[in-house]
Tab-separated table of C-alpha atoms and ligand atoms in Angstrom:
chain	number	residue	atom	x	y	z
L	232	UNK	CA	184.632	-27.095	101.547
L	233	UNK	CA	187.568	-24.866	101.382
L	234	UNK	CA	189.843	-27.689	100.332
L	235	UNK	CA	187.690	-28.377	97.781
L	236	UNK	CA	187.586	-24.570	96.045
L	237	UNK	CA	191.066	-25.049	96.516
L	238	UNK	CA	191.598	-28.097	94.545
L	239	UNK	CA	189.290	-26.651	91.701
L	240	UNK	CA	191.764	-23.636	91.517
L	241	UNK	CA	194.497	-26.204	90.995
L	242	UNK	CA	192.478	-27.786	88.341
L	243	UNK	CA	192.053	-24.439	86.932
L	244	UNK	CA	195.570	-23.766	86.795
L	245	UNK	CA	196.996	-23.951	82.986
L	246	UNK	CA	200.122	-25.126	82.085
L	247	UNK	CA	202.431	-23.114	80.022
L	248	UNK	CA	205.055	-23.828	77.700
L	249	UNK	CA	208.683	-24.620	78.440
L	250	UNK	CA	211.116	-22.177	77.094
L	251	UNK	CA	212.325	-21.961	74.212
L	252	UNK	CA	215.257	-23.685	73.039
L	253	UNK	CA	217.633	-24.594	69.497
L	254	UNK	CA	218.352	-27.626	68.297
L	255	UNK	CA	221.085	-30.064	69.062
L	256	UNK	CA	221.143	-31.472	65.944
L	257	UNK	CA	219.750	-30.656	62.706
L	258	UNK	CA	220.244	-32.629	58.981
L	259	UNK	CA	218.599	-33.273	55.593
L	260	UNK	CA	217.928	-36.822	55.131
L	261	UNK	CA	217.199	-38.155	51.035
L	262	UNK	CA	214.156	-40.064	51.002
L	263	UNK	CA	214.059	-40.328	47.170
L	264	UNK	CA	215.823	-39.916	43.867
L	265	UNK	CA	213.663	-36.609	44.652
L	266	UNK	CA	212.603	-35.759	47.824
L	267	UNK	CA	215.172	-34.569	50.712
L	268	UNK	CA	213.663	-33.715	54.406
L	269	UNK	CA	214.753	-31.505	56.982
L	270	UNK	CA	214.385	-33.065	60.583
L	271	UNK	CA	216.446	-31.705	63.911
L	272	UNK	CA	216.515	-33.256	67.574
L	273	UNK	CA	216.437	-30.721	70.766
L	274	UNK	CA	215.587	-31.492	74.100
L	275	UNK	CA	217.351	-33.795	76.199
L	276	UNK	CA	219.814	-36.948	73.792
L	277	UNK	CA	219.234	-39.387	76.253
L	278	UNK	CA	215.609	-38.312	77.327
L	279	UNK	CA	212.634	-40.289	75.688
L	280	UNK	CA	211.926	-40.259	71.982
L	281	UNK	CA	209.221	-38.528	70.744
L	282	UNK	CA	208.209	-37.531	67.087
L	283	UNK	CA	206.326	-34.165	66.107
L	284	UNK	CA	204.071	-34.350	62.613
L	285	UNK	CA	203.064	-31.417	61.732
L	286	UNK	CA	199.596	-29.914	61.028
L	287	UNK	CA	198.480	-29.661	56.826
L	288	UNK	CA	200.055	-31.624	55.404
L	289	UNK	CA	202.786	-28.470	54.157
L	290	UNK	CA	202.749	-26.467	57.454
L	291	UNK	CA	206.225	-27.582	58.303
L	292	UNK	CA	207.670	-27.215	61.653
L	293	UNK	CA	207.935	-24.219	63.834
L	294	UNK	CA	210.421	-23.245	66.969
L	295	UNK	CA	207.525	-23.195	68.987
L	296	UNK	CA	206.551	-27.190	69.016
L	297	UNK	CA	209.396	-27.523	71.112
L	298	UNK	CA	207.989	-26.194	73.713
L	299	UNK	CA	205.427	-28.473	74.713
L	300	UNK	CA	208.294	-31.309	75.662
L	301	UNK	CA	210.023	-31.384	78.994
L	302	UNK	CA	213.374	-30.312	77.271
L	303	UNK	CA	215.591	-32.374	80.386
L	304	UNK	CA	213.077	-35.292	79.706
L	305	UNK	CA	212.674	-35.501	75.865
L	306	UNK	CA	214.203	-36.688	73.242
L	307	UNK	CA	212.365	-34.554	70.328
L	308	UNK	CA	212.567	-34.862	66.660
L	309	UNK	CA	210.729	-32.760	64.437
L	310	UNK	CA	210.444	-33.541	60.788
L	311	UNK	CA	209.229	-31.310	57.660
L	312	UNK	CA	207.054	-33.278	55.559
L	313	UNK	CA	207.334	-33.422	52.269
L	314	UNK	CA	207.306	-30.540	49.942
L	315	UNK	CA	207.445	-27.955	53.050
L	316	UNK	CA	209.189	-26.107	55.783
L	317	UNK	CA	213.083	-26.273	55.017
L	318	UNK	CA	212.547	-29.781	52.631
L	319	UNK	CA	212.788	-30.098	48.877
L	320	UNK	CA	211.890	-29.472	46.426
L	321	UNK	CA	209.399	-26.953	47.860
L	322	UNK	CA	206.102	-27.208	47.018
L	323	UNK	CA	206.583	-30.349	45.422
L	324	UNK	CA	203.582	-32.149	44.481
L	325	UNK	CA	205.688	-35.327	42.493
L	326	UNK	CA	205.985	-38.183	45.090
L	327	UNK	CA	204.705	-37.100	48.059
L	328	UNK	CA	201.429	-38.988	49.544
L	329	UNK	CA	200.665	-40.366	52.738
L	330	UNK	CA	202.324	-43.708	52.124
L	331	UNK	CA	205.811	-41.934	51.248
L	332	UNK	CA	204.993	-39.655	54.394
L	333	UNK	CA	204.370	-42.810	56.688
L	334	UNK	CA	208.079	-44.634	55.109
L	335	UNK	CA	209.717	-41.391	55.925
L	336	UNK	CA	209.167	-41.585	59.547
L	337	UNK	CA	210.483	-44.986	59.241
L	338	UNK	CA	213.789	-43.999	57.240
L	339	UNK	CA	214.198	-41.178	60.289
L	340	UNK	CA	213.617	-43.887	63.340
L	341	UNK	CA	215.858	-46.290	61.767
L	342	UNK	CA	218.172	-43.651	60.998
L	343	UNK	CA	218.553	-41.916	64.068
L	344	UNK	CA	218.386	-45.623	65.485
L	345	UNK	CA	215.444	-45.401	67.789
L	346	UNK	CA	213.658	-48.333	68.710
L	347	UNK	CA	210.135	-46.963	69.224
L	348	UNK	CA	208.521	-43.347	70.421
L	349	UNK	CA	205.689	-41.292	71.755
L	350	UNK	CA	203.560	-39.529	68.329
L	351	UNK	CA	202.404	-36.307	68.549
L	352	UNK	CA	200.673	-34.794	66.489
L	353	UNK	CA	197.830	-32.290	65.417
L	354	UNK	CA	195.050	-31.707	62.536
L	355	UNK	CA	196.232	-33.378	59.444
L	356	UNK	CA	199.542	-34.525	62.017
L	357	UNK	CA	196.860	-36.535	64.016
L	358	UNK	CA	195.828	-38.166	61.130
L	359	UNK	CA	199.396	-39.229	60.116
L	360	UNK	CA	199.574	-39.946	63.260
L	361	UNK	CA	196.869	-42.895	63.052
L	362	UNK	CA	198.248	-43.637	59.764
L	363	UNK	CA	201.698	-44.137	60.811
L	364	UNK	CA	200.649	-45.515	64.085
L	365	UNK	CA	198.767	-48.260	61.823
L	366	UNK	CA	201.065	-49.145	59.503
L	367	UNK	CA	203.685	-49.657	62.509
L	368	UNK	CA	202.227	-50.189	65.789
L	369	UNK	CA	205.016	-51.689	67.005
L	370	UNK	CA	207.034	-48.816	66.896
L	371	UNK	CA	204.602	-46.688	68.644
L	372	UNK	CA	205.014	-46.769	72.603
L	373	UNK	CA	202.273	-43.739	73.345
L	374	UNK	CA	199.732	-41.227	70.810
L	375	UNK	CA	199.186	-37.813	71.756
L	376	UNK	CA	196.690	-36.719	69.300
L	377	UNK	CA	194.436	-33.320	68.682
L	378	UNK	CA	192.016	-31.637	66.684
L	379	UNK	CA	190.856	-34.824	65.129
L	380	UNK	CA	191.346	-34.663	61.533
L	381	UNK	CA	190.093	-38.067	58.943
L	382	UNK	CA	190.537	-36.711	55.757
L	383	UNK	CA	186.523	-38.094	55.062
L	384	UNK	CA	184.748	-36.491	52.395
L	385	UNK	CA	182.073	-35.068	55.050
L	386	UNK	CA	185.177	-33.128	56.800
L	387	UNK	CA	186.293	-31.424	53.411
L	388	UNK	CA	182.950	-31.022	51.828
L	389	UNK	CA	182.169	-29.092	55.904
L	390	UNK	CA	185.411	-27.273	55.290
L	391	UNK	CA	186.363	-26.244	52.301
L	392	UNK	CA	182.210	-26.162	50.891
L	393	UNK	CA	179.837	-25.493	53.050
L	394	UNK	CA	179.624	-25.562	56.627
L	395	UNK	CA	182.123	-23.619	58.253
L	396	UNK	CA	180.882	-20.761	55.559
L	397	UNK	CA	177.877	-20.236	57.515
L	398	UNK	CA	179.811	-19.259	60.561
L	399	UNK	CA	182.730	-17.436	58.874
L	400	UNK	CA	180.495	-15.828	56.060
L	401	UNK	CA	182.618	-13.113	56.108
L	402	UNK	CA	185.980	-14.882	55.954
L	403	UNK	CA	184.814	-17.060	53.389
L	404	UNK	CA	184.200	-14.262	51.268
L	405	UNK	CA	187.922	-13.472	50.651
L	406	UNK	CA	188.269	-17.590	50.264
L	407	UNK	CA	186.484	-17.848	47.596
L	408	UNK	CA	187.300	-14.850	45.802
L	409	UNK	CA	189.849	-16.756	43.255
L	410	UNK	CA	187.405	-18.729	41.571
L	411	UNK	CA	185.180	-18.294	39.285
L	412	UNK	CA	180.912	-18.635	39.847
L	413	UNK	CA	180.667	-20.752	37.307
L	414	UNK	CA	183.135	-23.693	39.645
L	415	UNK	CA	182.071	-22.697	43.331
L	416	UNK	CA	179.937	-26.193	42.830
L	417	UNK	CA	183.734	-27.876	43.282
L	418	UNK	CA	186.019	-25.302	45.265
L	419	UNK	CA	188.461	-28.418	46.059
L	420	UNK	CA	188.848	-28.877	42.362
L	421	UNK	CA	188.887	-25.423	41.219
L	422	UNK	CA	191.561	-24.454	43.936
L	423	UNK	CA	193.724	-27.502	42.001
L	424	UNK	CA	193.482	-26.293	38.978
L	425	UNK	CA	194.628	-22.651	39.608
L	426	UNK	CA	197.362	-24.436	42.689
L	427	UNK	CA	198.835	-26.284	39.655
L	428	UNK	CA	198.888	-23.473	37.515
L	429	UNK	CA	201.900	-22.054	35.091
L	430	UNK	CA	201.192	-18.695	36.392
L	431	UNK	CA	202.836	-17.730	39.135
L	432	UNK	CA	199.925	-14.969	40.274
L	433	UNK	CA	197.992	-17.488	39.568
L	434	UNK	CA	198.984	-20.139	42.254
L	435	UNK	CA	200.152	-17.421	44.783
L	436	UNK	CA	196.306	-15.667	44.150
L	437	UNK	CA	195.083	-19.063	44.813
L	438	UNK	CA	197.405	-19.908	47.661
L	439	UNK	CA	196.519	-16.712	49.435
L	440	UNK	CA	192.915	-17.491	50.227
L	441	UNK	CA	193.378	-21.243	50.760
L	442	UNK	CA	195.611	-20.509	53.605
L	443	UNK	CA	193.904	-17.686	55.002
L	444	UNK	CA	190.645	-18.803	55.296
L	445	UNK	CA	191.707	-21.892	57.346
L	446	UNK	CA	194.496	-19.084	59.016
L	447	UNK	CA	190.867	-16.844	60.215
L	448	UNK	CA	189.427	-19.990	61.314
L	449	UNK	CA	191.685	-21.614	63.491
L	450	UNK	CA	190.909	-20.332	66.389
L	451	UNK	CA	187.715	-19.171	69.154
L	452	UNK	CA	189.319	-16.178	69.434
L	453	UNK	CA	190.608	-14.023	65.789
L	454	UNK	CA	194.242	-13.545	65.506
L	455	UNK	CA	195.366	-11.681	62.734
L	456	UNK	CA	198.735	-12.935	63.306
L	457	UNK	CA	197.791	-15.957	62.637
L	458	UNK	CA	196.006	-14.971	59.612
L	459	UNK	CA	199.559	-12.864	58.490
L	460	UNK	CA	201.337	-15.916	58.813
L	461	UNK	CA	199.630	-17.843	56.989
L	462	UNK	CA	199.142	-15.385	54.061
L	463	UNK	CA	202.972	-14.830	53.328
L	464	UNK	CA	203.786	-16.256	49.871
L	465	UNK	CA	206.144	-19.059	50.614
L	466	UNK	CA	204.105	-20.617	53.981
L	467	UNK	CA	200.718	-20.309	51.732
L	468	UNK	CA	202.296	-22.018	47.970
L	469	UNK	CA	203.614	-25.055	50.409
L	470	UNK	CA	200.830	-25.167	53.176
L	471	UNK	CA	198.033	-24.435	49.789
L	472	UNK	CA	198.990	-27.011	47.700
L	473	UNK	CA	200.248	-29.611	49.781
L	474	UNK	CA	197.148	-29.887	51.629
L	475	UNK	CA	194.280	-29.294	48.277
L	476	UNK	CA	196.741	-32.447	46.765
L	477	UNK	CA	196.327	-34.582	49.467
L	478	UNK	CA	192.616	-33.541	49.465
L	479	UNK	CA	191.315	-34.172	46.064
L	480	UNK	CA	192.847	-37.186	46.536
L	481	UNK	CA	191.550	-38.520	49.394
L	482	UNK	CA	194.698	-39.146	51.380
L	483	UNK	CA	195.209	-43.095	49.311
L	484	UNK	CA	192.872	-44.286	52.088
L	485	UNK	CA	191.033	-46.948	51.230
L	486	UNK	CA	188.013	-47.105	52.026
L	487	UNK	CA	187.449	-43.033	52.916
L	488	UNK	CA	187.245	-44.394	56.963
L	489	UNK	CA	190.401	-46.667	56.715
L	490	UNK	CA	191.890	-44.977	59.707
L	491	UNK	CA	188.781	-45.568	61.734
L	492	UNK	CA	188.200	-49.305	60.259
L	493	UNK	CA	191.868	-49.985	61.116
L	494	UNK	CA	192.006	-49.133	64.593
L	495	UNK	CA	191.939	-52.184	66.721
L	496	UNK	CA	195.605	-52.490	65.328
L	497	UNK	CA	196.631	-49.622	68.053
L	498	UNK	CA	193.999	-49.851	70.428
L	499	UNK	CA	196.670	-50.926	72.700
L	500	UNK	CA	198.924	-48.416	72.504
L	501	UNK	CA	198.543	-45.509	75.372
L	502	UNK	CA	196.746	-42.569	74.134
L	503	UNK	CA	194.913	-38.944	74.242
L	504	UNK	CA	192.357	-37.185	72.345
L	505	UNK	CA	192.309	-33.450	72.937
L	506	UNK	CA	189.388	-31.861	71.546
L	507	UNK	CA	188.219	-28.244	71.256
L	508	UNK	CA	184.406	-27.828	71.135
L	509	UNK	CA	184.335	-24.619	69.086
L	510	UNK	CA	187.043	-26.682	66.216
L	511	UNK	CA	185.470	-25.153	63.226
L	512	UNK	CA	188.514	-26.594	60.641
L	513	UNK	CA	188.445	-29.978	61.808
L	514	UNK	CA	184.756	-30.328	64.191
L	515	UNK	CA	184.094	-32.273	67.260
L	516	UNK	CA	182.128	-35.099	65.490
L	517	UNK	CA	185.958	-36.966	63.914
L	518	UNK	CA	187.427	-36.698	67.211
L	519	UNK	CA	183.992	-38.430	68.922
L	520	UNK	CA	183.781	-40.361	66.431
L	521	UNK	CA	187.368	-41.708	66.896
L	522	UNK	CA	186.668	-41.973	70.896
L	523	UNK	CA	183.593	-43.785	70.503
L	524	UNK	CA	186.506	-46.231	68.232
L	525	UNK	CA	188.603	-46.114	71.105
L	526	UNK	CA	187.358	-45.828	74.385
L	527	UNK	CA	189.872	-46.566	75.853
L	528	UNK	CA	191.979	-43.899	74.699
L	529	UNK	CA	191.615	-40.550	77.450
L	530	UNK	CA	189.336	-38.320	75.649
L	531	UNK	CA	189.345	-34.250	76.522
L	532	UNK	CA	186.853	-31.973	75.126
L	533	UNK	CA	188.138	-28.028	75.903
L	534	UNK	CA	185.169	-26.360	75.986
L	535	UNK	CA	186.769	-22.546	75.031
L	536	UNK	CA	188.900	-23.715	72.181
L	537	UNK	CA	188.584	-23.699	68.150
L	538	UNK	CA	191.311	-26.179	66.609
L	539	UNK	CA	194.541	-24.114	67.466
L	540	UNK	CA	197.461	-26.167	69.753
L	541	UNK	CA	198.302	-21.798	71.312
L	542	UNK	CA	195.028	-21.420	72.790
L	543	UNK	CA	195.230	-21.721	76.799
L	544	UNK	CA	193.476	-24.708	77.514
L	545	UNK	CA	194.436	-27.103	74.295
L	546	UNK	CA	198.105	-26.237	75.157
L	547	UNK	CA	197.785	-27.328	78.823
L	548	UNK	CA	196.306	-30.366	77.910
L	549	UNK	CA	198.719	-31.469	75.706
L	550	UNK	CA	201.335	-30.596	78.191
L	551	UNK	CA	199.230	-32.486	81.167
L	552	UNK	CA	199.707	-35.750	78.510
L	553	UNK	CA	203.848	-35.032	77.500
L	554	UNK	CA	204.467	-34.922	81.081
L	555	UNK	CA	202.135	-38.153	81.644
L	556	UNK	CA	203.815	-39.756	78.856
L	557	UNK	CA	207.319	-38.857	80.288
L	558	UNK	CA	207.146	-41.010	83.057
L	559	UNK	CA	204.980	-44.493	80.913
K	895	STX	N1	193.859	-28.912	57.665
K	895	STX	C1	194.389	-28.915	58.943
K	895	STX	C2	195.557	-28.794	59.501
K	895	STX	O1	196.250	-29.519	59.862
K	895	STX	C3	192.934	-29.085	57.244
K	895	STX	C4	196.735	-27.239	59.555
K	895	STX	N2	195.489	-26.067	60.100
K	895	STX	N3	196.828	-25.263	60.548
K	895	STX	C5	197.252	-25.599	60.532
K	895	STX	O2	198.276	-27.019	60.238
K	895	STX	C6	198.741	-25.202	61.049
K	895	STX	C7	199.031	-25.020	61.901
K	895	STX	C8	199.942	-26.605	61.102
K	895	STX	C9	199.898	-24.215	59.546
C-alpha cells in the first residue's frame, strides 16, 4: 500500500524545463527572392537532431522553447517561419503559404546536413509538423505534437466566430471592438480587411485585438504577462496578419481535412500527442480525431490545462516525450 502511494507520488512529480541556454549558431537563410528566414541551433552539436516548429503561424521563436530539450542529448534547431521573429521581410504575406514553409524546412535540413530529425510542434506547430511529415515522411524519425490544430472550418469558426465566445464573453467583447456591427457575421474576413489596410493605425488596432484574444484564452488560469506580450505592436502585427492570411486561405489544405486523410503516410512514425482538456483555442476534439485516425501514437489528455505549452501538466508531458525520444 505504502509503495503504491509512493509510486503515485512519483507520477505526480512534474518535470521542469532545462536551464536557459544560448544558441551556438544562428544565421539567415535565403529561401526565395523575397524571404530570408532566421535559423538557430542550440544544445549539443553532436546530439540527436530535433526541429522545433512554433505556433501561430506568425508566433516566432522564444528562448524558453530551447528549454524543453536536454541540451546534452539534443542538437536543437529552431526556425522563425516566414515573416515573423527575426525573419525578413517582417509580417510579409506574399509567398507565405503552408507548402512554402514545408519547403523551407527541407532547405534548412539540407543546409545543415541533417539526414532526419524528431519534429516537435504545438498548435499551428502541430499543423505544420503534420504537413511536413506527410510530405517528407522519410525525414521524420519521431513526432511530438501538442494542442492539435488542423485548420479546418469548424476549428476556425469555434475560435474566431462563435464558440470560444461563450466561455470568454468578456475577452470576446475586446476582440470584436475594431469590427463594425454590419461586418460581424464574418470576423475572419472583416479582420483580414483591416489587417491588410494601408493605414497603419487600422492595421495595428485590429492586430492587437486579434492577438490579445488568443493571449487571453490560452491558459486555464488567465496570465496577464501573456496578454501583455501578445498585445505588443511588433508581435501582434506579424502574428495577427500571418494567422489571418493563413486562415482565410484555409491553410491551402485540399480537401480541408487533408492532414487527417493522409495520416496513413506517417502512422509508422513514433509519435506522442499531448492535449489540454480545457484548451479553448484548439479544443480537444481535433486531438481526439487525430488519436482515432492514428491509434499507434501515444495519446495524453492533461486534465488541468488549456492551450499553452507552459502550463505545468503539458510542460511535464512534453519533457517526458523529449526524454523518451532522446533514446529512440
Ligand atoms: N493559432 C494557435 C497557435 O498556433 C490558432 C498559437 N497560439 N499561441 C501561439 O501559437 C504562440 C504561443 C506561438 C504565440
